[in-house]
Amino acid sequence: MATAGAMSRNLLKKFVPPIGLFRGANKWSSTLHTWCVRSPIRRSTCLSYPPHQLLSPASVCGNSIVRSMFIKVQDTPNPNSLKFLPGVQVLESGTADFNSLSAAQKSPLAKLLFRIDGVRGVFLATDFITITKDEDGGEWRTIKPEAFAIIMDFFASGLPVINEGDRAESEHAGCEEDDDETVSMIKELLDTRIRPTVQEDGGDVLFRGFNDGIVYLKMMGSCTNCPSSVVTLKNGVQNMLQFYIPEVIEVIEVKDREDDLVEDEFKKFEEKLGSTDAAKNE
């Protein structure tokens, strides 16, 4: 008897979504539409800087000097996020999302990037780093040079990206023994069709549950607080899941408790700044 995973794989191979599946969506969800048609074209910049001594003189090993790193930068659908591709492996597998300095303590690289004024989030994947800045504070023209220097010095230092004993998020949703056929198909669609496309835009989507026809997903990286994330979720992800799996009624974004706490603290900080500015102008 075929397993649920095998059945879902056969179903995915059998069907091809119609061209108009994501019609009406904006930039991000239309990118999801192009997964079977063409690769999305983005504006990108490539910069090569000599090593900076921000960490330690680790760029010099004996008589040999580590070569300058060639870092490619890509825009994302989120105007407050940029995708940095250092040309070397960042994580062995999985992803890691840090929305505060306290959360970044398990990653030496993320902790250094949070030192940059205006940085609000750091997302790590196997071959790229997404940096998210404050919406109303910090400018890319000042953030990017510091990010380049930190990234290059970090990989020259030989430090681990994630501390030993800590781990990144799950590399894939992964079918478990107690998953029913519907959950197995949802996870496989996420891993094979949806997550790779979202990661191209500097983000990620993680499965958090399925109950009474509702799929619960966590948005990460450039997807976090993106103006187009709701459209992406509804017109992109939800449409695709509903096309393959009739049992799916709705897709809802969920946040971890830590994410909610960070959001609350950030709002309080903004309100405090606003009160201070108002007092100065009186």
mmCIF file of C-alpha atoms in Angstrom:
data_model
loop_
_atom_site.group_PDB
_atom_site.id
_atom_site.type_symbol
_atom_site.label_atom_id
_atom_site.label_comp_id
_atom_site.label_asym_id
_atom_site.label_seq_id
_atom_site.Cartn_x
_atom_site.Cartn_y
_atom_site.Cartn_z
ATOM 1 C CA MET A 1 0.000 0.000 0.000
ATOM 2 C CA ALA A 2 1.404 3.395 -1.007
ATOM 3 C CA THR A 3 2.373 5.731 1.812
ATOM 4 C CA ALA A 4 0.891 9.210 2.197
ATOM 5 C CA GLY A 5 4.205 10.750 1.136
ATOM 6 C CA ALA A 6 4.335 8.635 -2.037
ATOM 7 C CA MET A 7 0.728 9.489 -2.881
ATOM 8 C CA SER A 8 1.375 13.196 -2.463
ATOM 9 C CA ARG A 9 4.492 13.022 -4.641
ATOM 10 C CA ASN A 10 2.554 11.297 -7.404
ATOM 11 C CA LEU A 11 -0.179 13.912 -7.180
ATOM 12 C CA LEU A 12 2.321 16.773 -7.408
ATOM 13 C CA LYS A 13 3.888 15.235 -10.521
ATOM 14 C CA LYS A 14 0.499 14.776 -12.157
ATOM 15 C CA PHE A 15 -0.916 18.295 -11.913
ATOM 16 C CA VAL A 16 0.359 21.607 -13.276
ATOM 17 C CA PRO A 17 -1.334 24.806 -12.039
ATOM 18 C CA PRO A 18 -3.062 27.045 -14.599
ATOM 19 C CA ILE A 19 -1.287 30.157 -15.828
ATOM 20 C CA GLY A 20 -3.809 32.483 -14.168
ATOM 21 C CA LEU A 21 -3.500 30.892 -10.738
ATOM 22 C CA PHE A 22 -1.837 33.917 -9.172
ATOM 23 C CA ARG A 23 -3.374 36.569 -11.412
ATOM 24 C CA GLY A 24 -4.172 39.777 -9.582
ATOM 25 C CA ALA A 25 -1.354 39.445 -7.078
ATOM 26 C CA ASN A 26 1.322 42.070 -6.806
ATOM 27 C CA LYS A 27 5.102 41.781 -7.214
ATOM 28 C CA TRP A 28 5.810 39.130 -4.607
ATOM 29 C CA SER A 29 2.933 36.757 -5.344
ATOM 30 C CA SER A 30 3.469 37.155 -9.079
ATOM 31 C CA THR A 31 7.026 35.961 -8.451
ATOM 32 C CA LEU A 32 5.479 32.784 -7.064
ATOM 33 C CA HIS A 33 3.564 32.515 -10.343
ATOM 34 C CA THR A 34 6.807 32.446 -12.336
ATOM 35 C CA TRP A 35 8.156 29.278 -10.728
ATOM 36 C CA CYS A 36 7.193 27.199 -13.785
ATOM 37 C CA VAL A 37 7.677 29.895 -16.423
ATOM 38 C CA ARG A 38 10.844 31.906 -15.895
ATOM 39 C CA SER A 39 13.268 33.115 -13.279
ATOM 40 C CA PRO A 40 12.474 36.524 -11.714
ATOM 41 C CA ILE A 41 14.766 39.371 -12.711
ATOM 42 C CA ARG A 42 16.021 41.612 -9.949
ATOM 43 C CA ARG A 43 18.290 44.571 -9.778
ATOM 44 C CA SER A 44 21.494 43.534 -8.081
ATOM 45 C CA THR A 45 24.855 44.997 -7.259
ATOM 46 C CA CYS A 46 28.176 43.278 -6.754
ATOM 47 C CA LEU A 47 30.830 44.825 -4.587
ATOM 48 C CA SER A 48 34.286 43.684 -3.539
ATOM 49 C CA TYR A 49 35.946 45.332 -0.563
ATOM 50 C CA PRO A 50 39.345 44.683 0.982
ATOM 51 C CA PRO A 51 39.145 43.094 4.437
ATOM 52 C CA HIS A 52 38.498 45.446 7.356
ATOM 53 C CA GLN A 53 39.857 44.776 10.824
ATOM 54 C CA LEU A 54 36.538 44.857 12.717
ATOM 55 C CA LEU A 55 36.903 41.467 14.399
ATOM 56 C CA SER A 56 40.564 40.577 14.632
ATOM 57 C CA PRO A 57 43.610 40.396 12.359
ATOM 58 C CA ALA A 58 42.418 36.942 11.270
ATOM 59 C CA SER A 59 42.513 37.892 7.614
ATOM 60 C CA VAL A 60 46.265 37.428 7.713
ATOM 61 C CA CYS A 61 47.389 33.809 8.109
ATOM 62 C CA GLY A 62 51.153 33.491 8.271
ATOM 63 C CA ASN A 63 52.520 35.005 5.071
ATOM 64 C CA SER A 64 49.281 34.559 3.104
ATOM 65 C CA ILE A 65 46.451 37.050 3.023
ATOM 66 C CA VAL A 66 42.826 35.953 2.618
ATOM 67 C CA ARG A 67 41.424 37.161 -0.688
ATOM 68 C CA SER A 68 38.803 39.892 -0.758
ATOM 69 C CA MET A 69 35.264 38.514 -0.674
ATOM 70 C CA PHE A 70 32.963 39.165 -3.622
ATOM 71 C CA ILE A 71 29.527 39.997 -2.186
ATOM 72 C CA LYS A 72 26.443 40.257 -4.354
ATOM 73 C CA VAL A 73 23.458 42.273 -3.122
ATOM 74 C CA GLN A 74 19.904 41.796 -4.351
ATOM 75 C CA ASP A 75 16.774 43.835 -3.785
ATOM 76 C CA THR A 76 13.787 42.030 -2.292
ATOM 77 C CA PRO A 77 10.041 42.754 -2.527
ATOM 78 C CA ASN A 78 10.415 44.283 0.935
ATOM 79 C CA PRO A 79 11.963 47.774 0.597
ATOM 80 C CA ASN A 80 13.370 47.421 4.118
ATOM 81 C CA SER A 81 15.252 44.171 3.383
ATOM 82 C CA LEU A 82 18.306 43.389 1.259
ATOM 83 C CA LYS A 83 19.713 39.982 0.361
ATOM 84 C CA PHE A 84 23.510 39.570 0.665
ATOM 85 C CA LEU A 85 25.181 36.655 -1.140
ATOM 86 C CA PRO A 86 28.788 36.268 0.111
ATOM 87 C CA GLY A 87 29.662 33.474 -2.316
ATOM 88 C CA VAL A 88 30.436 31.046 0.522
ATOM 89 C CA GLN A 89 28.335 28.701 2.628
ATOM 90 C CA VAL A 90 26.518 30.513 5.432
ATOM 91 C CA LEU A 91 24.612 27.641 7.089
ATOM 92 C CA GLU A 92 25.132 23.945 6.422
ATOM 93 C CA SER A 93 21.363 23.474 6.293
ATOM 94 C CA GLY A 94 18.130 25.110 7.372
ATOM 95 C CA THR A 95 17.520 28.768 8.128
ATOM 96 C CA ALA A 96 17.738 31.035 11.178
ATOM 97 C CA ASP A 97 15.713 34.189 11.793
ATOM 98 C CA PHE A 98 16.680 36.799 14.407
ATOM 99 C CA ASN A 99 14.383 39.726 15.160
ATOM 100 C CA SER A 100 16.266 41.160 18.134
ATOM 101 C CA LEU A 101 19.756 41.401 19.591
ATOM 102 C CA SER A 102 18.799 39.063 22.432
ATOM 103 C CA ALA A 103 17.626 36.411 19.971
ATOM 104 C CA ALA A 104 20.860 36.825 17.997
ATOM 105 C CA GLN A 105 23.055 35.721 20.911
ATOM 106 C CA LYS A 106 23.284 32.199 19.490
ATOM 107 C CA SER A 107 24.787 33.528 16.243
ATOM 108 C CA PRO A 108 28.075 35.478 16.372
ATOM 109 C CA LEU A 109 27.446 36.760 12.837
ATOM 110 C CA ALA A 110 23.911 37.983 13.542
ATOM 111 C CA LYS A 111 25.075 39.584 16.785
ATOM 112 C CA LEU A 112 27.709 41.613 14.920
ATOM 113 C CA LEU A 113 25.230 42.723 12.263
ATOM 114 C CA PHE A 114 22.852 43.954 14.969
ATOM 115 C CA ARG A 115 25.584 46.395 16.037
ATOM 116 C CA ILE A 116 24.850 48.389 12.893
ATOM 117 C CA ASP A 117 22.601 51.337 13.636
ATOM 118 C CA GLY A 118 19.182 50.818 12.043
ATOM 119 C CA VAL A 119 19.297 47.011 11.685
ATOM 120 C CA ARG A 120 16.119 45.390 12.943
ATOM 121 C CA GLY A 121 16.389 41.794 11.701
ATOM 122 C CA VAL A 122 18.908 39.248 10.386
ATOM 123 C CA PHE A 123 17.957 36.109 8.463
ATOM 124 C CA LEU A 124 20.492 33.384 7.631
ATOM 125 C CA ALA A 125 20.161 30.647 5.001
ATOM 126 C CA THR A 126 22.553 28.212 3.347
ATOM 127 C CA ASP A 127 24.023 30.714 0.899
ATOM 128 C CA PHE A 128 22.666 34.155 1.741
ATOM 129 C CA ILE A 129 22.029 36.682 4.508
ATOM 130 C CA THR A 130 18.991 38.955 4.586
ATOM 131 C CA ILE A 131 19.262 42.164 6.581
ATOM 132 C CA THR A 132 16.126 44.109 7.496
ATOM 133 C CA LYS A 133 16.332 47.732 8.605
ATOM 134 C CA ASP A 134 13.954 49.928 10.569
ATOM 135 C CA GLU A 135 11.236 51.338 8.366
ATOM 136 C CA ASP A 136 11.716 54.918 9.551
ATOM 137 C CA GLY A 137 15.325 54.760 10.687
ATOM 138 C CA GLY A 138 18.620 53.879 9.058
ATOM 139 C CA GLU A 139 19.553 54.246 5.404
ATOM 140 C CA TRP A 140 21.026 51.592 3.128
ATOM 141 C CA ARG A 141 23.809 53.919 2.008
ATOM 142 C CA THR A 142 25.203 53.803 5.559
ATOM 143 C CA ILE A 143 24.132 50.258 6.491
ATOM 144 C CA LYS A 144 25.545 48.470 3.430
ATOM 145 C CA PRO A 145 29.235 49.435 3.825
ATOM 146 C CA GLU A 146 29.198 48.330 7.471
ATOM 147 C CA ALA A 147 27.437 45.085 6.561
ATOM 148 C CA PHE A 148 30.032 44.358 3.852
ATOM 149 C CA ALA A 149 32.898 44.878 6.286
ATOM 150 C CA ILE A 150 31.364 42.722 9.018
ATOM 151 C CA ILE A 151 30.467 39.863 6.656
ATOM 152 C CA MET A 152 33.923 39.776 5.079
ATOM 153 C CA ASP A 153 35.795 39.945 8.369
ATOM 154 C CA PHE A 154 33.529 37.353 9.929
ATOM 155 C CA PHE A 155 34.137 34.693 7.284
ATOM 156 C CA ALA A 156 37.862 35.457 7.386
ATOM 157 C CA SER A 157 37.871 34.876 11.155
ATOM 158 C CA GLY A 158 36.745 31.242 11.016
ATOM 159 C CA LEU A 159 34.118 31.721 13.743
ATOM 160 C CA PRO A 160 30.997 29.509 13.618
ATOM 161 C CA VAL A 161 27.885 31.177 12.206
ATOM 162 C CA ILE A 162 25.728 29.398 14.810
ATOM 163 C CA ASN A 163 27.145 28.563 18.241
ATOM 164 C CA GLU A 164 27.695 24.913 19.038
ATOM 165 C CA GLY A 165 24.695 23.470 20.840
ATOM 166 C CA ASP A 166 22.282 25.745 18.999
ATOM 167 C CA ARG A 167 20.705 24.872 15.702
ATOM 168 C CA ALA A 168 18.946 26.532 12.794
ATOM 169 C CA GLU A 169 15.277 26.162 11.970
ATOM 170 C CA SER A 170 14.173 22.938 10.302
ATOM 171 C CA GLU A 171 15.635 22.548 6.826
ATOM 172 C CA HIS A 172 12.294 21.311 5.548
ATOM 173 C CA ALA A 173 8.827 20.630 6.917
ATOM 174 C CA GLY A 174 9.432 16.894 6.664
ATOM 175 C CA CYS A 175 6.657 14.305 6.735
ATOM 176 C CA GLU A 176 6.282 12.585 10.090
ATOM 177 C CA GLU A 177 4.785 9.197 10.854
ATOM 178 C CA ASP A 178 1.664 10.635 12.477
ATOM 179 C CA ASP A 179 0.951 13.068 9.607
ATOM 180 C CA ASP A 180 -2.211 12.335 7.658
ATOM 181 C CA GLU A 181 -2.283 12.543 3.868
ATOM 182 C CA THR A 182 -3.427 16.179 3.810
ATOM 183 C CA VAL A 183 -0.646 17.395 6.119
ATOM 184 C CA SER A 184 1.946 15.387 4.165
ATOM 185 C CA MET A 185 0.845 17.036 0.922
ATOM 186 C CA ILE A 186 0.897 20.520 2.478
ATOM 187 C CA LYS A 187 4.443 19.995 3.739
ATOM 188 C CA GLU A 188 5.636 18.627 0.416
ATOM 189 C CA LEU A 189 4.141 21.539 -1.506
ATOM 190 C CA LEU A 190 5.833 23.978 0.851
ATOM 191 C CA ASP A 191 9.224 22.281 0.498
ATOM 192 C CA THR A 192 9.173 21.695 -3.265
ATOM 193 C CA ARG A 193 7.218 24.610 -4.731
ATOM 194 C CA ILE A 194 6.734 27.472 -2.288
ATOM 195 C CA ARG A 195 9.765 27.771 0.016
ATOM 196 C CA PRO A 196 12.397 27.734 -2.775
ATOM 197 C CA THR A 197 10.652 30.653 -4.484
ATOM 198 C CA VAL A 198 10.235 32.651 -1.278
ATOM 199 C CA GLN A 199 13.899 32.030 -0.411
ATOM 200 C CA GLU A 200 14.862 33.508 -3.782
ATOM 201 C CA ASP A 201 13.354 36.726 -2.456
ATOM 202 C CA GLY A 202 15.355 36.578 0.780
ATOM 203 C CA GLY A 203 12.708 35.043 3.033
ATOM 204 C CA ASP A 204 11.212 31.750 4.103
ATOM 205 C CA VAL A 205 7.921 30.156 5.135
ATOM 206 C CA LEU A 206 7.693 27.530 7.865
ATOM 207 C CA PHE A 207 4.807 25.150 8.547
ATOM 208 C CA ARG A 208 3.319 25.630 12.009
ATOM 209 C CA GLY A 209 0.162 23.516 11.841
ATOM 210 C CA PHE A 210 -3.080 22.515 10.105
ATOM 211 C CA ASN A 211 -6.451 22.446 11.825
ATOM 212 C CA ASP A 212 -10.054 22.607 10.569
ATOM 213 C CA GLY A 213 -8.978 23.546 7.057
ATOM 214 C CA ILE A 214 -6.634 26.330 8.181
ATOM 215 C CA VAL A 215 -2.891 26.202 7.427
ATOM 216 C CA TYR A 216 -0.721 28.111 9.901
ATOM 217 C CA LEU A 217 2.576 29.462 8.552
ATOM 218 C CA LYS A 218 5.391 31.565 9.965
ATOM 219 C CA MET A 219 6.895 34.210 7.667
ATOM 220 C CA MET A 220 10.622 34.857 8.016
ATOM 221 C CA GLY A 221 13.387 37.059 6.642
ATOM 222 C CA SER A 222 12.263 39.617 4.065
ATOM 223 C CA CYS A 223 8.687 38.307 4.436
ATOM 224 C CA THR A 224 8.500 39.756 7.956
ATOM 225 C CA ASN A 225 6.514 43.010 8.041
ATOM 226 C CA CYS A 226 6.661 43.235 4.250
ATOM 227 C CA PRO A 227 3.939 45.454 2.719
ATOM 228 C CA SER A 228 3.133 42.705 0.191
ATOM 229 C CA SER A 229 3.291 39.725 2.565
ATOM 230 C CA VAL A 230 -0.499 39.538 3.004
ATOM 231 C CA VAL A 231 -1.008 39.426 -0.759
ATOM 232 C CA THR A 232 1.748 36.830 -1.041
ATOM 233 C CA LEU A 233 0.100 34.681 1.595
ATOM 234 C CA LYS A 234 -3.419 34.923 0.194
ATOM 235 C CA ASN A 235 -2.988 35.247 -3.579
ATOM 236 C CA GLY A 236 0.152 33.158 -3.823
ATOM 237 C CA VAL A 237 0.569 30.507 -1.141
ATOM 238 C CA GLN A 238 -3.128 30.035 -0.373
ATOM 239 C CA ASN A 239 -4.105 29.771 -4.053
ATOM 240 C CA MET A 240 -1.473 27.138 -4.728
ATOM 241 C CA LEU A 241 -2.360 25.035 -1.684
ATOM 242 C CA GLN A 242 -6.080 25.217 -2.484
ATOM 243 C CA PHE A 243 -5.464 24.219 -6.095
ATOM 244 C CA TYR A 244 -3.730 20.998 -5.077
ATOM 245 C CA ILE A 245 -5.493 20.338 -1.770
ATOM 246 C CA PRO A 246 -9.271 21.015 -1.590
ATOM 247 C CA GLU A 247 -9.203 20.527 2.191
ATOM 248 C CA VAL A 248 -7.336 23.836 2.591
ATOM 249 C CA ILE A 249 -9.794 26.640 3.360
ATOM 250 C CA GLU A 250 -7.466 29.415 4.463
ATOM 251 C CA VAL A 251 -3.814 30.234 5.168
ATOM 252 C CA ILE A 252 -2.990 32.342 8.230
ATOM 253 C CA GLU A 253 0.310 33.849 9.364
ATOM 254 C CA VAL A 254 1.343 33.153 12.942
ATOM 255 C CA LYS A 255 4.132 34.653 15.031
ATOM 256 C CA ASP A 256 6.145 33.145 17.839
ATOM 257 C CA ARG A 257 5.683 34.633 21.298
ATOM 258 C CA GLU A 258 9.179 36.128 21.112
ATOM 259 C CA ASP A 259 8.284 37.893 17.851
ATOM 260 C CA ASP A 260 5.219 39.457 19.485
ATOM 261 C CA LEU A 261 7.286 40.661 22.446
ATOM 262 C CA VAL A 262 9.864 42.237 20.133
ATOM 263 C CA GLU A 263 7.101 43.959 18.163
ATOM 264 C CA ASP A 264 5.537 45.352 21.341
ATOM 265 C CA GLU A 265 8.869 46.654 22.633
ATOM 266 C CA PHE A 266 9.648 48.275 19.287
ATOM 267 C CA LYS A 267 6.275 50.058 19.240
ATOM 268 C CA LYS A 268 6.857 51.335 22.783
ATOM 269 C CA PHE A 269 10.294 52.596 21.755
ATOM 270 C CA GLU A 270 8.824 54.425 18.735
ATOM 271 C CA GLU A 271 6.135 56.015 20.923
ATOM 272 C CA LYS A 272 8.801 57.152 23.389
ATOM 273 C CA LEU A 273 10.848 58.715 20.588
ATOM 274 C CA GLY A 274 7.740 60.447 19.263
ATOM 275 C CA SER A 275 6.962 61.906 22.694
ATOM 276 C CA THR A 276 10.543 63.134 23.080
ATOM 277 C CA ASP A 277 10.509 64.827 19.665
ATOM 278 C CA ALA A 278 7.159 66.459 20.416
ATOM 279 C CA ALA A 279 8.475 67.832 23.720
ATOM 280 C CA LYS A 280 11.522 69.311 21.983
ATOM 281 C CA ASN A 281 9.351 71.085 19.406
ATOM 282 C CA GLU A 282 7.142 72.731 22.039
#
